[in-house]
Amino acid sequence: MNNDDLRTYVSALSAEISFEEGGQYLTVLCGTNEFRKLMERLRYDAASDFDYMFCLSGLDWKTHFQVVYHLESMKNGHGLVVKLKVNRENPEAPTVCDIWRTAEFHEREVFDLFGIRFKDHPDLRRLFLDDTWGFPLRKDYSDDKTIVQL
Amino acid sequence: MNLFDDQPTKFVESEEDFVVNVGPQHPSTHGVLHLKIKLEGETVRDVQPHLGYIHRSIEKMSEAGSYRQFSYLTSRMDYLSSHINNQACALAVEKAIQVEVPERARVIRILMAELTRLASHELWWGATGLDIGAVTPFFFSFRDREAILDIFEETCGARLTMNYMVPGGVMIDIHPNFQRRVKDLLPKLRKNLKEYDELLTGNIIFEERTKGVGYLSPEDAVSYGCTGPVARGSGVRCDIRKRYPYDGYEKVQFEEIIETGGDCYARYKVRMREMEQSIRIVEQLIDTIPEGDFQAKTKNVLKPPKGEWFVRVETARGELGVYLVSDGTMHPYRVKFRSPNFSNLSALKQMSVGGKMGDLVATMATLDLVIPDIDR
């Protein structure tokens, strides 16, 4: 499917999603409520068949967090980006590691560096850092001891 | 890192569980990777990697630097593919500021990238032999890798952390000796590849150690996000150079190597055959490097517009993705590196549970992990 077809297809899946313009891939904006259902449809429907998640990243927009999922279908050859908006006060997102197994490590990394908790993740521990450490990739993170400001 | 208390999942369930720690300093891990392995006799029941020993938060440091600076940090990620890491960053910034790279620079980039792939696979070949118990391959491979590094040194001034590819092209023009030295080297490498095969590929002990060991199915490879020779050994067509060509890979003739075995031997074969393809690519381009500029004219301070860009390249170990988010200032707002080793490592448990402890070492060898790329 090309981007226009994908757009009609994805907008039929859920009423509560919107699209972001101007990106390289078709970008879907989504909230935590409809997220799981949308991702399951994207993965298991034969028309979309997004079997390969090639990137999962966290983003801090100061007012809210975003978890960005880059998806691709090895068979159909199309790509899609899903952006999940996460509340900054109580950062919690549904896990997708039962759908794409690569998400298990990637979600642990996002938890480690942003402090976003993934609900129902089988093994949510810090991946790189100590339990007492803060969340360094947040924009308000400061560490006078180990970060030298130039 | 809390090594003793593994909440929420408890690694040690009862007192009979036998746990072996491999690493963080262990010859078969090629770096500071710590594996906790639960054994029953000699059979692996569970594997848990502990990461972070070499975590430097390159993503955070990138946010403090400028668009020119952050690519220099990436040479330190996968230090055996440093040219290709720099290339990915350069491509991302070029996409953001919309700069056309001169043809000469593009050809030099492919040449350097393929020589890097060769050097990396050669080191892997030697180290794999060493892991499995053959000492001689290590000397053979280092002899050949050394010759390639000498060529790099002449042009880039560095042997490991090259920092040669910059936004707009390459940093300096190639050394006058470059073409001659590469052309002298290629026939020797061709000859030596045959020697490699004689030494290790047909060896009965080596085949017994690798055939049918560490099986990874194509579905699992895709689900775990495995890329590069690991996924291609399981029959997944995932070469970014073929699927989404960059820097002119669409113009050169080469084959995407696919093996369907899914075991250690298949991954071994993929890399061995890939070396021949890299030589083939270099041979095609070395005589026809176009004349002209080696770098496009760019402003001193790069300021891309607001937006985001994703660039995918094929390093020696798989797909490296650079996700660049700009807020319109001179510093990147967010840089995320999707590193191939990180995803390849996550499949280790799938590949080794149920096998023997010695098979796990063989599996690790053919995964070809570079730890700084996992921790970043």
XYZ file of C-alpha atoms in Angstrom:
526
model
C 0.000 0.000 0.000
C 1.200 3.522 -0.619
C 0.800 6.286 1.971
C -2.658 7.398 0.762
C -4.066 3.873 0.855
C -2.482 3.301 4.252
C -4.051 6.501 5.514
C -7.569 5.440 4.526
C -6.908 1.985 5.914
C -5.582 3.165 9.293
C -8.252 5.830 9.794
C -10.899 3.108 9.415
C -9.327 1.174 12.311
C -10.025 3.697 15.024
C -11.989 6.935 15.298
C -9.785 8.551 17.927
C -6.531 8.799 16.000
C -5.158 11.702 14.010
C -2.339 12.142 11.517
C 0.781 14.270 11.527
C 1.791 15.906 8.257
C 5.136 16.392 6.604
C 7.056 13.324 7.769
C 8.888 10.780 5.697
C 6.507 8.026 6.812
C 2.775 8.223 7.412
C 2.543 9.254 11.073
C -0.339 8.279 13.351
C -0.929 10.118 16.631
C -2.623 8.076 19.266
C -3.582 8.024 22.961
C -3.131 5.224 25.475
C -6.776 4.036 25.425
C -7.096 2.947 21.806
C -3.384 2.133 21.417
C -3.324 -1.623 22.132
C -6.254 -2.356 19.825
C -4.718 -0.327 17.012
C -1.326 -2.047 17.317
C -2.873 -5.517 17.343
C -4.827 -4.754 14.190
C -1.733 -3.315 12.486
C 0.296 -6.407 13.299
C -2.169 -9.210 12.662
C -4.375 -7.940 9.791
C -3.182 -9.434 6.529
C -3.613 -6.124 4.680
C -1.245 -4.171 6.934
C 0.937 -7.009 8.359
C 3.507 -4.848 10.137
C 5.722 -7.663 11.362
C 8.963 -5.738 11.860
C 9.365 -2.963 14.405
C 12.647 -1.358 13.439
C 12.753 1.351 16.061
C 11.159 2.247 19.373
C 12.190 5.543 20.894
C 11.138 7.829 23.690
C 10.811 11.593 23.307
C 10.399 14.298 25.923
C 8.371 17.299 24.699
C 8.520 18.993 28.152
C 4.690 19.041 28.354
C 4.274 15.349 27.639
C 6.212 12.250 26.608
C 5.954 10.492 23.323
C 6.821 6.907 22.501
C 7.563 6.537 18.800
C 7.120 3.179 17.083
C 8.601 2.707 13.616
C 6.883 -0.192 11.894
C 7.533 -1.940 8.628
C 6.038 -4.854 6.777
C 8.665 -7.194 5.353
C 6.097 -8.752 3.012
C 4.153 -5.705 1.824
C 7.068 -3.295 1.981
C 5.277 -0.329 3.537
C 6.230 1.638 6.628
C 4.313 3.501 9.310
C 5.086 5.539 12.410
C 2.828 5.428 15.458
C 3.307 8.102 18.100
C 1.832 7.416 21.498
C 1.211 10.377 23.776
C 2.071 9.668 27.406
C 1.151 11.774 30.398
C 4.181 13.375 32.073
C 2.878 13.274 35.670
C 2.116 9.579 35.674
C 4.056 8.141 32.731
C 2.510 4.799 31.910
C 2.041 3.097 28.550
C 0.723 -0.290 27.456
C 3.407 -2.770 26.460
C 3.642 -4.255 22.971
C 6.296 -6.871 23.692
C 3.851 -9.735 23.216
C 3.255 -8.458 19.658
C 6.847 -7.602 18.688
C 9.417 -9.354 20.839
C 12.091 -6.791 20.090
C 10.008 -4.379 22.180
C 11.001 -6.154 25.380
C 14.524 -4.722 25.339
C 13.541 -1.449 23.717
C 10.844 -0.771 26.308
C 13.292 -1.505 29.087
C 15.643 1.035 27.548
C 12.907 3.685 27.385
C 11.956 2.895 30.984
C 15.575 3.230 32.004
C 16.239 6.555 30.310
C 12.821 8.257 30.455
C 11.063 6.575 33.353
C 8.030 5.578 31.310
C 6.518 2.449 32.870
C 5.183 -0.138 30.463
C 2.166 -1.896 31.870
C 2.213 -5.729 31.744
C 5.859 -5.833 30.643
C 7.197 -9.218 31.830
C 10.548 -7.984 33.140
C 10.637 -4.231 33.630
C 13.984 -3.476 35.261
C 16.587 -0.795 34.655
C 18.660 -1.846 31.655
C 21.836 0.238 31.847
C 21.748 2.303 35.003
C 21.541 1.831 38.726
C 18.154 1.788 40.452
C 19.021 4.994 42.290
C 19.825 6.931 39.122
C 17.455 9.550 37.680
C 16.112 9.467 34.133
C 18.854 11.098 32.062
C 17.125 11.623 28.745
C 14.399 13.753 30.294
C 14.922 17.393 29.420
C 14.737 18.544 33.049
C 17.421 16.077 34.173
C 20.396 17.731 35.770
C 23.483 16.218 37.285
C 26.153 18.626 38.469
C 28.591 15.891 39.402
C 28.907 13.868 36.222
C 27.727 16.221 33.466
C 30.084 19.049 32.594
C 28.210 21.910 30.955
C 30.252 23.492 28.170
C 23.139 -2.158 38.679
C 21.619 -4.504 41.146
C 23.076 -7.887 40.401
C 21.638 -9.843 43.279
C 18.011 -8.896 43.400
C 16.269 -9.514 40.115
C 12.803 -8.216 40.810
C 10.238 -8.340 39.305
C 11.220 -11.660 37.658
C 13.331 -13.773 39.889
C 16.204 -15.373 38.042
C 17.152 -17.864 40.734
C 14.035 -19.739 41.757
C 15.369 -22.436 44.029
C 18.602 -23.412 45.713
C 19.225 -26.197 43.199
C 19.538 -23.721 40.331
C 23.083 -23.562 39.104
C 24.006 -20.093 37.881
C 27.185 -19.277 35.960
C 28.285 -15.731 35.332
C 30.014 -15.213 32.003
C 31.801 -11.913 31.838
C 31.947 -8.948 32.210
C 35.558 -9.734 31.414
C 35.494 -12.944 29.474
C 37.369 -13.790 26.282
C 34.319 -15.069 24.432
C 32.208 -11.959 24.972
C 34.588 -9.569 23.144
C 33.830 -6.767 25.540
C 32.140 -5.991 28.781
C 28.990 -8.046 28.430
C 27.784 -9.879 31.507
C 25.619 -12.954 30.985
C 23.896 -14.801 33.787
C 23.322 -18.344 32.667
C 21.123 -20.820 34.480
C 22.292 -24.376 33.902
C 20.920 -27.829 34.418
C 23.939 -30.062 34.054
C 25.472 -28.621 30.933
C 22.171 -27.579 29.368
C 21.274 -23.901 29.295
C 17.893 -23.205 30.910
C 17.885 -19.404 30.948
C 20.105 -16.536 29.862
C 19.929 -13.011 31.157
C 22.222 -10.294 29.805
C 23.276 -7.521 32.180
C 24.148 -4.378 30.304
C 25.462 -0.944 31.098
C 29.119 -1.543 31.880
C 30.137 0.733 29.039
C 27.049 2.953 28.863
C 28.085 6.529 28.068
C 24.712 7.918 27.019
C 25.834 8.965 23.567
C 22.233 10.005 22.852
C 22.298 12.533 25.695
C 25.712 13.830 24.678
C 24.474 14.277 21.111
C 21.818 16.691 22.349
C 24.524 18.933 23.785
C 26.611 19.036 20.606
C 25.873 20.622 17.258
C 24.717 18.890 14.090
C 28.330 18.542 12.974
C 29.612 17.264 16.283
C 27.322 14.410 17.189
C 28.500 12.085 14.439
C 31.984 11.929 15.979
C 30.533 10.164 18.998
C 29.093 7.409 16.837
C 32.541 6.149 15.800
C 32.730 4.919 19.365
C 29.527 2.885 19.150
C 30.236 0.057 16.758
C 33.935 0.709 16.471
C 34.367 -1.896 13.753
C 31.923 -0.095 11.444
C 32.872 3.446 12.361
C 32.857 4.680 8.747
C 29.329 3.418 8.281
C 28.103 4.931 11.555
C 29.477 8.310 10.493
C 27.875 7.846 7.115
C 24.454 7.295 8.717
C 24.753 10.515 10.732
C 25.989 12.447 7.714
C 23.051 11.159 5.658
C 20.583 12.158 8.371
C 21.932 15.705 8.591
C 22.103 16.003 4.794
C 18.480 14.965 4.597
C 17.572 17.567 7.209
C 19.397 20.492 5.594
C 18.754 19.236 2.040
C 22.261 19.187 0.666
C 23.238 17.390 -2.511
C 26.419 15.352 -2.013
C 28.957 15.444 -4.900
C 29.332 12.250 -6.890
C 33.002 11.864 -5.930
C 32.151 11.912 -2.236
C 29.421 9.329 -2.688
C 31.766 6.913 -4.434
C 34.476 7.425 -1.805
C 31.883 6.727 0.871
C 30.856 3.417 -0.663
C 34.496 2.403 -1.081
C 35.274 3.182 2.543
C 32.094 1.504 3.787
C 32.826 -1.704 1.913
C 36.447 -1.793 3.054
C 35.134 -1.337 6.596
C 32.744 -4.239 6.136
C 35.631 -6.373 4.894
C 37.858 -5.430 7.818
C 35.043 -6.068 10.287
C 34.133 -9.463 8.872
C 37.791 -10.419 8.855
C 38.135 -9.639 12.539
C 34.944 -11.560 13.193
C 36.290 -14.570 11.318
C 39.451 -14.654 13.405
C 37.606 -14.169 16.673
C 35.080 -16.881 15.807
C 37.883 -19.314 15.229
C 39.398 -18.359 18.539
C 36.088 -18.826 20.374
C 35.585 -22.258 18.910
C 39.127 -23.373 19.632
C 41.181 -22.611 16.526
C 43.989 -20.173 17.232
C 45.583 -19.827 13.795
C 42.700 -17.969 12.045
C 43.212 -15.035 14.360
C 46.678 -14.351 12.970
C 45.561 -14.784 9.376
C 42.673 -12.390 9.780
C 44.660 -9.745 11.615
C 47.303 -9.812 8.891
C 44.656 -8.887 6.289
C 42.732 -6.461 8.471
C 45.974 -4.654 9.224
C 46.506 -4.010 5.508
C 43.057 -2.401 5.225
C 43.587 -0.304 8.343
C 46.881 0.954 6.896
C 44.975 2.237 3.873
C 42.455 3.957 6.152
C 45.237 5.479 8.190
C 46.832 7.028 5.140
C 43.638 8.829 4.127
C 41.805 9.462 7.406
C 44.698 9.602 9.859
C 42.994 7.105 12.136
C 42.698 3.366 12.302
C 39.626 2.769 14.425
C 37.589 5.925 15.092
C 37.754 7.406 11.633
C 35.417 10.451 11.748
C 35.951 10.784 8.012
C 32.418 11.230 6.697
C 30.886 14.583 7.465
C 27.620 16.273 6.442
C 28.097 17.272 2.794
C 30.632 14.650 1.788
C 33.927 13.492 3.226
C 36.329 15.473 5.358
C 39.383 15.438 3.087
C 40.196 14.050 -0.327
C 41.627 10.553 -0.630
C 45.378 10.109 -0.418
C 47.168 9.956 -3.832
C 48.262 6.389 -3.022
C 44.746 5.226 -2.128
C 43.715 3.747 -5.477
C 47.028 2.003 -6.098
C 47.172 0.468 -2.635
C 43.587 -0.791 -2.762
C 44.176 -2.308 -6.199
C 47.301 -4.047 -4.920
C 45.426 -5.393 -1.939
C 42.291 -6.802 -3.578
C 43.875 -9.811 -5.387
C 45.691 -10.699 -2.176
C 42.442 -10.618 -0.206
C 40.765 -12.788 -2.847
C 43.556 -15.320 -2.541
C 43.444 -15.205 1.241
C 39.691 -15.826 1.320
C 40.371 -19.194 -0.303
C 42.917 -19.813 2.428
C 40.264 -19.005 5.033
C 37.975 -21.626 3.548
C 40.716 -24.233 3.568
C 41.565 -23.482 7.161
C 38.161 -23.344 8.810
C 35.126 -23.760 6.551
C 35.578 -27.386 5.640
C 37.060 -28.365 8.998
C 35.080 -31.242 10.487
C 35.463 -30.058 14.097
C 34.300 -26.582 13.153
C 31.290 -27.913 11.261
C 30.300 -30.168 14.163
C 30.443 -27.204 16.517
C 28.308 -24.922 14.338
C 25.881 -26.992 12.255
C 22.415 -27.161 13.802
C 23.532 -25.000 16.720
C 21.788 -21.805 17.819
C 18.810 -22.096 15.496
C 16.800 -18.943 14.798
C 13.646 -19.175 12.691
C 12.876 -16.444 10.128
C 9.714 -15.404 12.031
C 11.652 -15.027 15.270
C 14.422 -13.134 13.492
C 11.927 -10.541 12.262
C 10.028 -10.397 15.547
C 13.217 -9.847 17.553
C 14.324 -7.193 15.091
C 17.444 -9.098 14.078
C 19.166 -7.696 11.021
C 22.338 -8.135 9.050
C 24.054 -11.502 8.660
C 22.116 -12.867 11.656
C 18.745 -12.438 9.941
C 20.094 -13.233 6.479
C 21.393 -16.536 7.867
C 17.763 -17.324 8.671
C 16.620 -16.477 5.161
C 15.236 -12.975 5.761
C 15.849 -10.479 2.970
C 16.833 -7.465 5.016
C 19.854 -5.851 3.332
C 19.201 -2.099 3.487
C 21.649 -1.584 0.625
C 19.207 -3.476 -1.599
C 15.882 -2.514 -0.032
C 16.444 1.213 0.465
C 19.646 2.086 -1.443
C 21.584 5.125 -0.254
C 24.691 6.952 -1.527
C 24.454 5.242 -4.903
C 24.314 1.573 -3.928
C 21.626 1.180 -6.597
C 24.306 1.664 -9.281
C 26.718 -1.077 -8.207
C 26.335 -4.762 -8.931
C 26.307 -7.077 -5.952
C 24.331 -9.953 -4.557
C 22.334 -10.007 -1.346
C 23.588 -13.100 0.446
C 20.865 -15.335 1.839
C 21.338 -18.653 3.639
C 18.367 -20.568 4.955
C 19.955 -22.778 7.602
C 19.271 -20.413 10.510
C 22.110 -21.960 12.527
C 25.621 -20.793 13.366
C 27.004 -22.330 10.201
C 24.531 -20.410 8.021
C 25.510 -17.122 9.680
C 29.145 -18.039 9.143
C 28.536 -18.723 5.458
C 26.676 -15.422 5.013
C 29.626 -13.408 6.271
C 32.157 -15.400 4.263
C 30.204 -14.846 1.054
C 29.552 -11.210 1.920
C 33.290 -10.550 1.958
C 33.483 -11.621 -1.682
C 30.651 -9.240 -2.549
C 32.405 -6.366 -0.787
C 35.546 -7.030 -2.817
C 33.362 -7.053 -5.927
C 31.866 -3.645 -5.083
C 35.291 -2.121 -4.424
C 36.631 -3.540 -7.699
C 33.795 -1.935 -9.648
C 34.374 1.524 -8.243
C 38.086 1.848 -7.594
C 39.021 2.752 -11.194
C 36.104 5.065 -11.805
C 36.145 7.529 -8.915
C 34.688 10.640 -10.565
C 36.606 13.913 -10.528
C 35.184 16.911 -8.719
C 34.556 18.168 -5.215
C 34.775 15.833 -2.257
C 32.501 17.987 -0.116
C 29.440 20.117 -0.829
C 29.431 23.704 0.361
C 27.521 23.973 3.620
C 27.106 26.729 6.174
C 29.372 26.760 9.193
C 26.477 26.445 11.618
C 23.847 23.972 10.498
C 20.276 24.775 11.433
C 17.734 22.345 10.016
C 14.047 23.318 10.091
C 11.653 21.795 12.607
C 10.936 18.196 11.788
C 12.197 14.657 12.052
C 14.178 12.343 9.810
C 14.952 8.658 9.875
C 17.938 7.195 8.046
C 18.697 3.510 7.725
C 22.032 2.084 6.641
C 23.559 -1.389 6.573
C 26.567 -1.695 8.871
C 28.685 -4.838 9.076
C 26.312 -6.129 11.769
C 22.941 -5.086 10.429
C 20.636 -2.144 10.244
C 21.651 1.078 11.941
C 18.848 3.619 12.198
C 19.380 7.263 13.070
C 16.262 9.054 14.255
C 16.894 12.779 14.277
C 14.411 15.280 15.732
C 15.006 18.983 15.260
C 13.298 21.901 16.982
C 14.882 24.487 14.699
C 17.867 25.366 16.896
C 21.540 24.544 16.309
C 21.442 21.503 18.624
C 19.566 18.293 17.843
C 16.472 17.972 20.026
C 16.715 14.205 20.148
C 18.956 11.660 18.494
C 18.110 8.002 18.751
C 20.390 5.287 17.434
C 18.682 2.042 16.618
C 21.714 -0.156 16.849
C 21.857 -3.590 15.222
C 23.656 -5.329 18.095
C 21.045 -4.304 20.634
C 18.314 -6.166 18.762
C 20.568 -9.064 17.794
C 21.450 -9.637 21.450
C 17.788 -9.819 22.454
C 17.450 -13.007 20.393
C 20.272 -14.744 22.286
C 17.929 -16.357 24.801
C 15.735 -17.726 22.043
C 18.775 -19.198 20.306
C 20.580 -20.751 23.234
C 17.982 -22.102 25.705
C 17.883 -25.876 25.478
C 21.368 -26.086 23.994
C 24.670 -26.775 25.693
C 26.942 -24.252 27.349
C 29.582 -24.707 24.641
C 26.965 -24.042 21.973
C 26.180 -20.729 23.608
C 29.772 -19.650 23.024
C 29.487 -20.653 19.365
C 26.214 -18.724 19.113
C 27.785 -15.656 20.688
C 30.649 -15.899 18.199
C 28.372 -15.893 15.166
C 26.146 -13.133 16.568
C 29.275 -10.960 16.263
C 28.369 -8.545 19.044
C 30.160 -5.277 19.663
C 29.262 -4.252 23.195
C 29.664 -0.430 23.018
C 27.028 -0.509 20.281
C 24.584 -2.213 22.657
C 25.193 0.081 25.611
C 25.822 3.282 23.633
